[in-house]
PDB file of C-alpha atoms and ligand atoms in Angstrom:
ATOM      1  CA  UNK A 309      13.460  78.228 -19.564  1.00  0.00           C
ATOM      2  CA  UNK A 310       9.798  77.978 -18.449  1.00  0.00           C
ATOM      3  CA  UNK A 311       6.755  77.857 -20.177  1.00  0.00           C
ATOM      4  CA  UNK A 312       5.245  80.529 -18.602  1.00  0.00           C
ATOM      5  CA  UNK A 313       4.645  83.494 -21.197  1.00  0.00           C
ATOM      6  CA  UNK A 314       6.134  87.089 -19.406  1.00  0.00           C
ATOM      7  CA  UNK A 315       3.571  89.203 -18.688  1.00  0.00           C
ATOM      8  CA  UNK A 316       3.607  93.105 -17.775  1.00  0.00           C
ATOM      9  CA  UNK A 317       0.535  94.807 -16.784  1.00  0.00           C
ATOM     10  CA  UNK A 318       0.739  99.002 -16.649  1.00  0.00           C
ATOM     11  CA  UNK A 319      -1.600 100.135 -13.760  1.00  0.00           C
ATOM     12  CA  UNK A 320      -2.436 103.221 -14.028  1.00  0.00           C
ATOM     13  CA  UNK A 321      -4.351 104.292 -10.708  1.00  0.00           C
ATOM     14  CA  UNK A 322      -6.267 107.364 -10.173  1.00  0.00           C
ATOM     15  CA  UNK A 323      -4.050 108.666 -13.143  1.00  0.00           C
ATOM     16  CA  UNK A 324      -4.355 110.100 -16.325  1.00  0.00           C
ATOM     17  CA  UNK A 325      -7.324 111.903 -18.261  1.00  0.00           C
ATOM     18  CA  UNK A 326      -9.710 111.461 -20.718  1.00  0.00           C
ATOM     19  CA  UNK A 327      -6.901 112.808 -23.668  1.00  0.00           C
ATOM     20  CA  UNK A 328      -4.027 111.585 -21.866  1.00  0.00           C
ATOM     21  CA  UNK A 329      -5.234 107.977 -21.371  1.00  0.00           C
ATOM     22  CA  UNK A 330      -6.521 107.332 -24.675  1.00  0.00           C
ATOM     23  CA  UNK A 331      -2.692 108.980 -26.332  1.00  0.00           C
ATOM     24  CA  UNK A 332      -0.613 106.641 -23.694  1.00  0.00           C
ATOM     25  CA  UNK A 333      -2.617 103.713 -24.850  1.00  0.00           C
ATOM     26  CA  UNK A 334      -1.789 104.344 -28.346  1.00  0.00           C
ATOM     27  CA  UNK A 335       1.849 104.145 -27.641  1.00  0.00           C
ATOM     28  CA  UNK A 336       1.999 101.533 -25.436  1.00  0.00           C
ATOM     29  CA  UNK A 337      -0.018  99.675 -28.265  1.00  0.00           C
ATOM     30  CA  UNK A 338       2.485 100.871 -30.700  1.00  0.00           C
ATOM     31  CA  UNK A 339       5.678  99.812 -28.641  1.00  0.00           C
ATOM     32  CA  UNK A 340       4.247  96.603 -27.507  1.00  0.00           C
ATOM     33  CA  UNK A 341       3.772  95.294 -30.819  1.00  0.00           C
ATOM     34  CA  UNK A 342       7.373  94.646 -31.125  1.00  0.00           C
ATOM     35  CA  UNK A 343       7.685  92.233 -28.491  1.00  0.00           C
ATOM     36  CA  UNK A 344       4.894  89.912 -28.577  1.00  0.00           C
ATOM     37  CA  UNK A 345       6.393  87.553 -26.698  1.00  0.00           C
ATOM     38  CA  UNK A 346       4.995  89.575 -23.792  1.00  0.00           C
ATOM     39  CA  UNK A 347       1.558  89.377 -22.819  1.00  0.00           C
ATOM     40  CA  UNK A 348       0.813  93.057 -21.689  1.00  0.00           C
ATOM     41  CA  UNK A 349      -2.058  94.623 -20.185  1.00  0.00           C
ATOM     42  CA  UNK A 350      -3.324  98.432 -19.433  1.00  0.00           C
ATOM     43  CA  UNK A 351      -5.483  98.996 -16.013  1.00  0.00           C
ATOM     44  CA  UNK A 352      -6.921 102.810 -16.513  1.00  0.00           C
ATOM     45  CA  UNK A 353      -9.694 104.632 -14.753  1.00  0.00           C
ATOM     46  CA  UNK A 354     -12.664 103.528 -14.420  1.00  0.00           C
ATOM     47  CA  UNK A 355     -13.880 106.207 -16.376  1.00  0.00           C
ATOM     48  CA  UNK A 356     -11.735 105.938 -19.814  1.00  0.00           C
ATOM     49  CA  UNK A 357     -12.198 102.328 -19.668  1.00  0.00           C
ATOM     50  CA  UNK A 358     -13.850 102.691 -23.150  1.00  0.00           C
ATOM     51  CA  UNK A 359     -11.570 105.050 -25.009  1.00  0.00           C
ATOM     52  CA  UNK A 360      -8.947 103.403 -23.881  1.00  0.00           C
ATOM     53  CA  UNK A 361     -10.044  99.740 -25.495  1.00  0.00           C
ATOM     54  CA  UNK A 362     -10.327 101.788 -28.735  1.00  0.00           C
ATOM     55  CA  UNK A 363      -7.357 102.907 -28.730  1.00  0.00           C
ATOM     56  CA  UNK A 364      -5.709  99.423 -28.147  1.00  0.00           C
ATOM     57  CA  UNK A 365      -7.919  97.841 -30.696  1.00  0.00           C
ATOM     58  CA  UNK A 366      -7.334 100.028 -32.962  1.00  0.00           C
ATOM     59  CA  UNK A 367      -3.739  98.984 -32.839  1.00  0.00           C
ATOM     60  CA  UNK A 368      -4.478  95.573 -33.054  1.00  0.00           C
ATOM     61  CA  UNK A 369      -1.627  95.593 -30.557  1.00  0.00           C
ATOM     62  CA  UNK A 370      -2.353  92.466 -28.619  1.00  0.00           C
ATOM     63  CA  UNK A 371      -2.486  94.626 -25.616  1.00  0.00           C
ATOM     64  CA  UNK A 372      -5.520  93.796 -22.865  1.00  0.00           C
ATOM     65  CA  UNK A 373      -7.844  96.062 -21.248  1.00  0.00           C
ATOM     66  CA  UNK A 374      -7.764  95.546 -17.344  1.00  0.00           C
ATOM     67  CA  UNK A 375     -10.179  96.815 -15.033  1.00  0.00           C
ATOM     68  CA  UNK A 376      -8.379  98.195 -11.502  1.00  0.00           C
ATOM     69  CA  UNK A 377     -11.381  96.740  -9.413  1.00  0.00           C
ATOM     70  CA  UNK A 378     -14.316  95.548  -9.653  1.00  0.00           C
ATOM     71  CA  UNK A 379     -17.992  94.794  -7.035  1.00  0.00           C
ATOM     72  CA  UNK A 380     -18.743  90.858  -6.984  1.00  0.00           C
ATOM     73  CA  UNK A 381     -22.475  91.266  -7.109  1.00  0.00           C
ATOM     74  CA  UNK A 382     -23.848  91.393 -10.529  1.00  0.00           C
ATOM     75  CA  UNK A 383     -26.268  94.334 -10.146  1.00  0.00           C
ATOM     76  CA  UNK A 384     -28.495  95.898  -7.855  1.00  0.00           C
ATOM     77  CA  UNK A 385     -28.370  98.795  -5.052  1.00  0.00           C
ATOM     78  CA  UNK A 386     -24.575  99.249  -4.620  1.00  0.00           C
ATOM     79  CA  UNK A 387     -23.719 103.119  -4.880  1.00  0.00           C
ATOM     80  CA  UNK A 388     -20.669 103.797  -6.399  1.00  0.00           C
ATOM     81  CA  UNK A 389     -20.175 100.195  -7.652  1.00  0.00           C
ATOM     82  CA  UNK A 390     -19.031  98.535 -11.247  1.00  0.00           C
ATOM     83  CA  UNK A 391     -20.093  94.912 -11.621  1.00  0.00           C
ATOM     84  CA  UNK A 392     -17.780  92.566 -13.947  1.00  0.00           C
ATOM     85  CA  UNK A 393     -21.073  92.523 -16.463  1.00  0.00           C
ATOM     86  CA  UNK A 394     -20.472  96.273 -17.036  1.00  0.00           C
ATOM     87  CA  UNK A 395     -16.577  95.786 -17.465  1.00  0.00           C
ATOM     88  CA  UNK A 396     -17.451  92.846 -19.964  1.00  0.00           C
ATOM     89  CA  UNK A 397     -19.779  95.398 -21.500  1.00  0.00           C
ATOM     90  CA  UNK A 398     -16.465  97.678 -21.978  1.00  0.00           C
ATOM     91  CA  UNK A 399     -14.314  95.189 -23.293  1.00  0.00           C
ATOM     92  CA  UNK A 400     -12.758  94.286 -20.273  1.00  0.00           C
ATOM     93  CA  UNK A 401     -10.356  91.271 -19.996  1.00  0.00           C
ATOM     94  CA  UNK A 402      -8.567  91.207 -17.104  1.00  0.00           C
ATOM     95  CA  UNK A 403      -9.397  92.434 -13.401  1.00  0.00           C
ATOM     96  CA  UNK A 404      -7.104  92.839 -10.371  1.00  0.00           C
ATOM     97  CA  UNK A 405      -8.491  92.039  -7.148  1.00  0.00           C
ATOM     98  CA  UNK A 406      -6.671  92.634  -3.791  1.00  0.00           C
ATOM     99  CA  UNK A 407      -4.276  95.285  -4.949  1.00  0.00           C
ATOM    100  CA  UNK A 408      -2.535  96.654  -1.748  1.00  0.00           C
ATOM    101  CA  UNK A 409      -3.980 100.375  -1.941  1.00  0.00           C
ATOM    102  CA  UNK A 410      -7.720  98.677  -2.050  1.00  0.00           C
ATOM    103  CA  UNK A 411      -6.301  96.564   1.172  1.00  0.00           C
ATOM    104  CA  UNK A 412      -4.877  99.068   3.168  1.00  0.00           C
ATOM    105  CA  UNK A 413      -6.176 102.609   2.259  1.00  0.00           C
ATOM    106  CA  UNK A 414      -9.723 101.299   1.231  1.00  0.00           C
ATOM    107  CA  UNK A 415     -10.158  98.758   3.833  1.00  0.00           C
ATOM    108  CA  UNK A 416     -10.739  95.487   1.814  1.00  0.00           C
ATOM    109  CA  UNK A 417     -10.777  92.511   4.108  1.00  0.00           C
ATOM    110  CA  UNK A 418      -9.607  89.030   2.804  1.00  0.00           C
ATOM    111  CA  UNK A 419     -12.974  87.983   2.141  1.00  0.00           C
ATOM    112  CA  UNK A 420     -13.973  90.875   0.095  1.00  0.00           C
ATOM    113  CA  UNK A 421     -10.866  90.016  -2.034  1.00  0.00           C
ATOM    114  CA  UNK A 422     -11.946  86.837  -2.216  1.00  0.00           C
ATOM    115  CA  UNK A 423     -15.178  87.128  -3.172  1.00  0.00           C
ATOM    116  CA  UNK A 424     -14.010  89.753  -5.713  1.00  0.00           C
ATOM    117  CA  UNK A 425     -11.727  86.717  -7.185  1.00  0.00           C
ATOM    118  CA  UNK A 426     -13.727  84.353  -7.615  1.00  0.00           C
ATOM    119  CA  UNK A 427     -16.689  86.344  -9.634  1.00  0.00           C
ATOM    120  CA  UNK A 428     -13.878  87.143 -11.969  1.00  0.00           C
ATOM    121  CA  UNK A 429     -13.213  83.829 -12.596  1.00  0.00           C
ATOM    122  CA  UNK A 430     -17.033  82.837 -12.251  1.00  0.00           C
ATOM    123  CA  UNK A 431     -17.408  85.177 -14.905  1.00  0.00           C
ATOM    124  CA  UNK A 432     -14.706  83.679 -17.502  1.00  0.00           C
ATOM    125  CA  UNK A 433     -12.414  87.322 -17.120  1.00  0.00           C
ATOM    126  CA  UNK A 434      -8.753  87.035 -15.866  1.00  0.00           C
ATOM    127  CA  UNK A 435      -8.022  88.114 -12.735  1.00  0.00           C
ATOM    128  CA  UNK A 436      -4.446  88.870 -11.304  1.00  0.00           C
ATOM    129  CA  UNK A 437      -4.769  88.609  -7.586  1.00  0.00           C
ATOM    130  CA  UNK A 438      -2.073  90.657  -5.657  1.00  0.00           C
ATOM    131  CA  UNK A 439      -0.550  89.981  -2.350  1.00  0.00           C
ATOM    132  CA  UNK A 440       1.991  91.165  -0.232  1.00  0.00           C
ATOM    133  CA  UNK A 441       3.185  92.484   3.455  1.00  0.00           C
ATOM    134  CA  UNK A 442       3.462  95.832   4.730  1.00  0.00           C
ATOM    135  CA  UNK A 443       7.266  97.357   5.764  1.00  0.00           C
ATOM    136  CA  UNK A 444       5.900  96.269   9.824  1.00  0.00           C
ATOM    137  CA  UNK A 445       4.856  92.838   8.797  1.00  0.00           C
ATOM    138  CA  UNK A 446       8.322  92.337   7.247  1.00  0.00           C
ATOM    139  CA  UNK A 447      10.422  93.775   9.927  1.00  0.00           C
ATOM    140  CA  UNK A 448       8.792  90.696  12.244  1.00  0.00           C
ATOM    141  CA  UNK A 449       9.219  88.288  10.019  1.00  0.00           C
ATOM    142  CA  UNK A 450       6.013  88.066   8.672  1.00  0.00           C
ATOM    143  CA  UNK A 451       6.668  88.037   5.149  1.00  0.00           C
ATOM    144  CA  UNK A 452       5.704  84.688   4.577  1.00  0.00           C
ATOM    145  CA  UNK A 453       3.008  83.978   6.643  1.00  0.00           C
ATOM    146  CA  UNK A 454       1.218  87.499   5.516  1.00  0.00           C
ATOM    147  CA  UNK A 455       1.970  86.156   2.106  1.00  0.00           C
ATOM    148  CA  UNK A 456       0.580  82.759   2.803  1.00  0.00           C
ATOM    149  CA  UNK A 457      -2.771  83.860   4.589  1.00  0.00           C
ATOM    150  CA  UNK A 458      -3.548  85.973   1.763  1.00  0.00           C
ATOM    151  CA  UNK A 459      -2.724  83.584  -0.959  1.00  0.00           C
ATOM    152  CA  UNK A 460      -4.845  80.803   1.015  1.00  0.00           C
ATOM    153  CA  UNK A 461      -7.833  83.705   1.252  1.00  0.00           C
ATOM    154  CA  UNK A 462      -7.633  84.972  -2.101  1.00  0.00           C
ATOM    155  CA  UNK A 463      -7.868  81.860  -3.219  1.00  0.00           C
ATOM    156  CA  UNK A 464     -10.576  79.996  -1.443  1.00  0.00           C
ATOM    157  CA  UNK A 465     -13.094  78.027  -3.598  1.00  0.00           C
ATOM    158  CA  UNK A 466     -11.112  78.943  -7.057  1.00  0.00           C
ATOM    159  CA  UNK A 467     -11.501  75.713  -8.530  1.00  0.00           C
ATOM    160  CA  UNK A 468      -8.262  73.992 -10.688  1.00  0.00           C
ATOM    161  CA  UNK A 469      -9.666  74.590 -13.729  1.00  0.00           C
ATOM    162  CA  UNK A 470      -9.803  78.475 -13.239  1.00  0.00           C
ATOM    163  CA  UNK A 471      -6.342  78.400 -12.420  1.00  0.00           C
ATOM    164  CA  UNK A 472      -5.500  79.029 -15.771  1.00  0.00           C
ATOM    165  CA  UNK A 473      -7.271  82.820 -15.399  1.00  0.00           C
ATOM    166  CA  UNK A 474      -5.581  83.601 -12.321  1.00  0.00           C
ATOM    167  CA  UNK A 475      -2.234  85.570 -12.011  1.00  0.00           C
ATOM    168  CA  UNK A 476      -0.681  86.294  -9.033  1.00  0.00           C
ATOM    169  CA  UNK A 477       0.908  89.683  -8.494  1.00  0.00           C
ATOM    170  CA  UNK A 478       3.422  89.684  -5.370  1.00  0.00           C
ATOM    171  CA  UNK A 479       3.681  93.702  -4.280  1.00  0.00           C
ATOM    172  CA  UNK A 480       5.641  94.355  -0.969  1.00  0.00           C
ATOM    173  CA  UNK A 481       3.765  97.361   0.115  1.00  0.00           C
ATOM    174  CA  UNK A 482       6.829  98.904   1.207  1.00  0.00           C
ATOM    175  CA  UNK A 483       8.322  99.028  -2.310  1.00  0.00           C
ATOM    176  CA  UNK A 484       5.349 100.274  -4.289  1.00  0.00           C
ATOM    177  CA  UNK A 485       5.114 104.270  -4.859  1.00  0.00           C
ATOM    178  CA  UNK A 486       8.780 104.669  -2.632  1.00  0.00           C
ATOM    179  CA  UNK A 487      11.525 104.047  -4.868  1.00  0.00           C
ATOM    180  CA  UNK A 488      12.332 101.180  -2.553  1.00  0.00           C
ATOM    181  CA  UNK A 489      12.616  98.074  -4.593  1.00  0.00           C
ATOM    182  CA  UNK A 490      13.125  94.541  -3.566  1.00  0.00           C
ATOM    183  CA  UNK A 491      16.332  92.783  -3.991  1.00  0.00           C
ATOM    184  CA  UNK A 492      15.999  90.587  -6.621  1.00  0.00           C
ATOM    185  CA  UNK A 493      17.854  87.729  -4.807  1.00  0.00           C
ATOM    186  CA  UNK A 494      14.390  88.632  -1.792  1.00  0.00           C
ATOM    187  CA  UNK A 495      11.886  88.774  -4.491  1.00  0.00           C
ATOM    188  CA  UNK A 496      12.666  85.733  -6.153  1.00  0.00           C
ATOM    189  CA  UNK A 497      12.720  83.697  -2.777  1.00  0.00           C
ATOM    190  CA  UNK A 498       9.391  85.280  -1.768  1.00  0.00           C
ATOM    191  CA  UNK A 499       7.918  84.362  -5.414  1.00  0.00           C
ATOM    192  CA  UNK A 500       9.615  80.872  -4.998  1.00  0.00           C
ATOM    193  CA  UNK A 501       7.575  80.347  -1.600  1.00  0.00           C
ATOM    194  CA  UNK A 502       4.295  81.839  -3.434  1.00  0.00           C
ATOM    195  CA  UNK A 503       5.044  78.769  -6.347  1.00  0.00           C
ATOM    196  CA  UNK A 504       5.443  76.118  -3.280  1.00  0.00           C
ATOM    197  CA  UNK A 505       2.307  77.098  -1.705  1.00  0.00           C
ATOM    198  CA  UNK A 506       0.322  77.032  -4.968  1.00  0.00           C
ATOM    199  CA  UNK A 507       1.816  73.509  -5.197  1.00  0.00           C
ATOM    200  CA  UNK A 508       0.074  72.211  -1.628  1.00  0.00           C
ATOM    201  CA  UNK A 509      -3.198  73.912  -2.610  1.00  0.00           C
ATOM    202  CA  UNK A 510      -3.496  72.673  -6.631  1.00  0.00           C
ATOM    203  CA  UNK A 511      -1.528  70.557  -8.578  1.00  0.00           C
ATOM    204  CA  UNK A 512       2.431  70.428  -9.352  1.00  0.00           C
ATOM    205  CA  UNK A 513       1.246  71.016 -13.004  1.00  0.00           C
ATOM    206  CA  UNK A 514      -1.118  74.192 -11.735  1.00  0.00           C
ATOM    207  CA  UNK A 515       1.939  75.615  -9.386  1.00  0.00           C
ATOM    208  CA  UNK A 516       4.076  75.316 -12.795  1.00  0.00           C
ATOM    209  CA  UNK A 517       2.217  76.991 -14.969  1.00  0.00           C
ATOM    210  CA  UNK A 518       0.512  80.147 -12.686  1.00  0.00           C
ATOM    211  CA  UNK A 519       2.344  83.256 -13.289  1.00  0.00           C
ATOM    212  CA  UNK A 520       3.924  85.380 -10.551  1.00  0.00           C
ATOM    213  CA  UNK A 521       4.369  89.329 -11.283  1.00  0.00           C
ATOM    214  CA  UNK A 522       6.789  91.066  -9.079  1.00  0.00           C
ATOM    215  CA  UNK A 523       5.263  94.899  -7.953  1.00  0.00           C
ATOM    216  CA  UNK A 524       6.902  97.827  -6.645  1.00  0.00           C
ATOM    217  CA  UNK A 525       8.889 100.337  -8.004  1.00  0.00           C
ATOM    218  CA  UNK A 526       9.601  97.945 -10.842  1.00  0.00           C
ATOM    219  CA  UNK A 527      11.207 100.544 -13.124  1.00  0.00           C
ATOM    220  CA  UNK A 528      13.326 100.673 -16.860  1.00  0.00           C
ATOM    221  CA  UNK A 529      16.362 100.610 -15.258  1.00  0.00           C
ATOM    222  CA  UNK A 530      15.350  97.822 -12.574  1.00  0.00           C
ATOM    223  CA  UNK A 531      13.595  95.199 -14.392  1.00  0.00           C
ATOM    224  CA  UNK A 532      16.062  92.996 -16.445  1.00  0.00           C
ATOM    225  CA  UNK A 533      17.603  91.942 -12.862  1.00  0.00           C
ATOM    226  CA  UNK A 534      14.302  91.018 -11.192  1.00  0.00           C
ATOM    227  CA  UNK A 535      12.788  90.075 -14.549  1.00  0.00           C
ATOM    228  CA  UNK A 536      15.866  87.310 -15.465  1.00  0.00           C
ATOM    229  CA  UNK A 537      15.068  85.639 -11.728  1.00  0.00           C
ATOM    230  CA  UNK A 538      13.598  81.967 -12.127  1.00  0.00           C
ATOM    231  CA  UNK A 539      10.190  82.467 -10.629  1.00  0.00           C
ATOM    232  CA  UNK A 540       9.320  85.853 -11.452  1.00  0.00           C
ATOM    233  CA  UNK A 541       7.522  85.778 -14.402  1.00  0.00           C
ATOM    234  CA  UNK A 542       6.838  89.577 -14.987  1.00  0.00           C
ATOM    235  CA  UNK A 543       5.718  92.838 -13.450  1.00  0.00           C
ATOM    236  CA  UNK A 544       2.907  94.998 -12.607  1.00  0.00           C
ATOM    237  CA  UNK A 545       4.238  98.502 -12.804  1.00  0.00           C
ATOM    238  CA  UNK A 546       2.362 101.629 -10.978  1.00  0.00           C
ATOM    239  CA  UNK A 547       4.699 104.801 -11.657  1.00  0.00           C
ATOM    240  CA  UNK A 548       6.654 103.388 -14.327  1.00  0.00           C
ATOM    241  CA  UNK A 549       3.621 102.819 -16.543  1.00  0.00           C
ATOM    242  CA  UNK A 550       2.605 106.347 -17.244  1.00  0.00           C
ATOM    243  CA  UNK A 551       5.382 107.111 -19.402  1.00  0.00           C
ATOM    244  CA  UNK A 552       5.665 105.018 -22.430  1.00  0.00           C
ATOM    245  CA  UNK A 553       9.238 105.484 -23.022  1.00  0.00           C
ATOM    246  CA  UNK A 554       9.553 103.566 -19.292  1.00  0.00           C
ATOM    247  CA  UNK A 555       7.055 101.052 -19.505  1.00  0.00           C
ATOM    248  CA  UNK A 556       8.189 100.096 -23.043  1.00  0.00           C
ATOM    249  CA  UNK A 557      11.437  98.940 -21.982  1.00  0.00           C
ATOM    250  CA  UNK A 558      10.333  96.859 -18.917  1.00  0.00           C
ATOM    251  CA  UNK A 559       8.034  95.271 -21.375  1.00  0.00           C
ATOM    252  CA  UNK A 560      11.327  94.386 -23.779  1.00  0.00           C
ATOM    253  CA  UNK A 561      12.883  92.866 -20.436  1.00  0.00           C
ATOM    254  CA  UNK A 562      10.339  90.539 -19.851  1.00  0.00           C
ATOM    255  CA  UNK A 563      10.213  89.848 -23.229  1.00  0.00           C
ATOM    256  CA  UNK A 564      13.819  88.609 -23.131  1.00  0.00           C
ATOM    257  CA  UNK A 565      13.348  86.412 -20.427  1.00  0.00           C
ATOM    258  CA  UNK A 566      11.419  84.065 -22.866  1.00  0.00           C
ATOM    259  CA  UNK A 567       8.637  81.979 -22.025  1.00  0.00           C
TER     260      UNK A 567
HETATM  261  P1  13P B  20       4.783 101.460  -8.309  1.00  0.00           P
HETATM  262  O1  13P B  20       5.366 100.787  -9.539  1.00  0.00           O
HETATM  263  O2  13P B  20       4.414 102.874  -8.529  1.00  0.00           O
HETATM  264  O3  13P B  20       5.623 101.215  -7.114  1.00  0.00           O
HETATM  265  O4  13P B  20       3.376 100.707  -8.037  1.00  0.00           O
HETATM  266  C1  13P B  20       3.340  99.333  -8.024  1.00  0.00           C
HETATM  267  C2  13P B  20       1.926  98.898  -8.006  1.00  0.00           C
HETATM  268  O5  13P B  20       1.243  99.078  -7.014  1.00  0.00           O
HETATM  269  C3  13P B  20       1.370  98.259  -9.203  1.00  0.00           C
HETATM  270  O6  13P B  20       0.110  97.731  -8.970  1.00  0.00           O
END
C-alpha cells in the first residue's frame, strides 16, 4: 500500500449556477465526510467561488476549494484576469494549471502553464498540474514523449521543496468529455512513466510521494478498476462531478484504495 493519501478533485467547468453550485457543494460536503480518507476538492466557476467555500465550510467537510485557472501576475492591467491574491482572498486552496481545454481550445503554450505553476506554488496554494496527449499524438506514438515534454515544462524551476504542493493530473484528451476511457492496464503504465520521470528530475523520495490523478471520463461505475491500479492515486472527474450521487461513489473508491 502507498503512502500517498487518494485524492478526487470534482471540476466543474463552465457549469453550474449561482443556486446550483452552492446546493452541489453542500452534498458533496455531506457525502464526503464519510470517507475522509480521501482528500477531495471542488473546482467551480469563477464566479461562485465564494458561495461555494461557504457552503463547504459550513460543513466542516474537509472538502477544498479549487480555483479552475488562474493569471501569474499579481495585479495590474490584465482584462479579464484573476490573480492567485484574489483566489487567496476567496478562500482558495488549490489551483489547476495546464488543464487540456485551457491547452487546446484556449491556446495556453507550455510556458504559460508554467509560469501559471510556479506562482501557485510561489504563492504557498496547491496546484495540480495536468498533462496529457491528444487522440493524434497517441495514434503516433507520442504518448510518452507529449507526456514527458509537458511534465519537463510544467515543471521548470519548481523547486523540491514545493513538490509537496504539486499534484499531477494525467488526462488523455481523447478520453475526457467522450465516454472513451483509458484502459486501466494503459493508464497505469502511462502514470508509471509520469512516476519515473519525476524520479530523474527530483528525488526517489519526491517521485514516491507526488500524487498522480487519472482524468477522463472517470465515472461511478469506472473508477474502482483504474482507482485499485498501483500508481494512480486518484481522479479528477469533469462530467461525473456534477451529480453528487456519481461523484460520491468515485470518492468511496479512492477511498478504498487506502493511502
Ligand atoms: P470528464 O470527466 O468529463 O471526461 O472530464 C475530465 C476532465 O477534464 C477533468 O478535468
Amino acid at each position: 500500500m502507498s503512502t500517498r493519501k487518494p485524492y478526487v478533485g470534482g471540476n466543474w467547468k463552465m457549469n453550474t449556477g449561482r443556486e446550483s453550485g452552492p446546493a452541489l457543494a453542500r452534498e458533496v460536503a455531506s457525502g464526503a465526510a464519510q470517507h475522509r480518507g480521501c482528500e477531495v476538492a471542488v473546482f467551480p466557476p469563477f464566479p461562485f467561488l465564494l458561495a461555494v467555500g461557504e457552503a463547504l465550510g459550513a460543513r466542516d467537510s474537509g472538502v477544498k476549494l479549487g480555483a479552475q485557472d488562474c493569471y501569474f501576475q499579481p495585479s495590474g492591467a490584465f482584462t479579464g484576469e484573476v490573480s492567485i491574491g484574489m483566489l487567496q482572498d476567496c478562500g482558495v486552496a488549490v489551483v489547476l494549471t495546464g488543464h487540456s481545454e485551457r491547452r487546446h481550445v484556449l491556446g495556453e503554450t507550455d510556458a504559460i502553464v508554467n509560469a501559471k505553476t510556479k506562482a501557485v506554488l510561489a504563492a504557498g496554494l496547491e496546484c495540480v498540474l495536468c498533462i496529457g496527449e491528444l487522440l493524434e499524438e497517441r495514434e503516433a506514438g507520442k504518448t510518452d514523449d507529449v507526456n514527458e515534454r509537458q511534465l519537463r515544462a510544467g515543471l521548470a524551476g519548481v523547486p523540491s521543496e514545493q513538490m509537496a504542493r504539486l499534484t499531477i493530473a494525467y488526462e488523455p484528451v481523447w478520453a475526457i468529455g467522450t465516454g472513451r476511457v483509458a484502459t486501466a492496464v494503459d493508464a497505469q503504465d502511462v502514470h508509471r512513466k509520469i512516476r519515473v520521470l519525476l524520479g530523474s528530475l527530483y528525488a526517489p523520495a519526491v517521485a514516491g510521494a507526488t500524487r498522480i490523478l487519472y482524468g477522463g471520463s472517470l465515472k461511478a461505475s469506472n473508477a474502482s478498476e483504474l482507482l485499485a491500479q498501483p500508481d494512480i492515486d486518484g481522479g479528477l472527474v469533469g462530467g461525473a462531478s456534477l451529480q453528487a450521487a456519481e461523484f460520491l461513489p468515485i470518492i468511496a473508491a479512492a477511498a478504498a484504495r487506502g493511502g
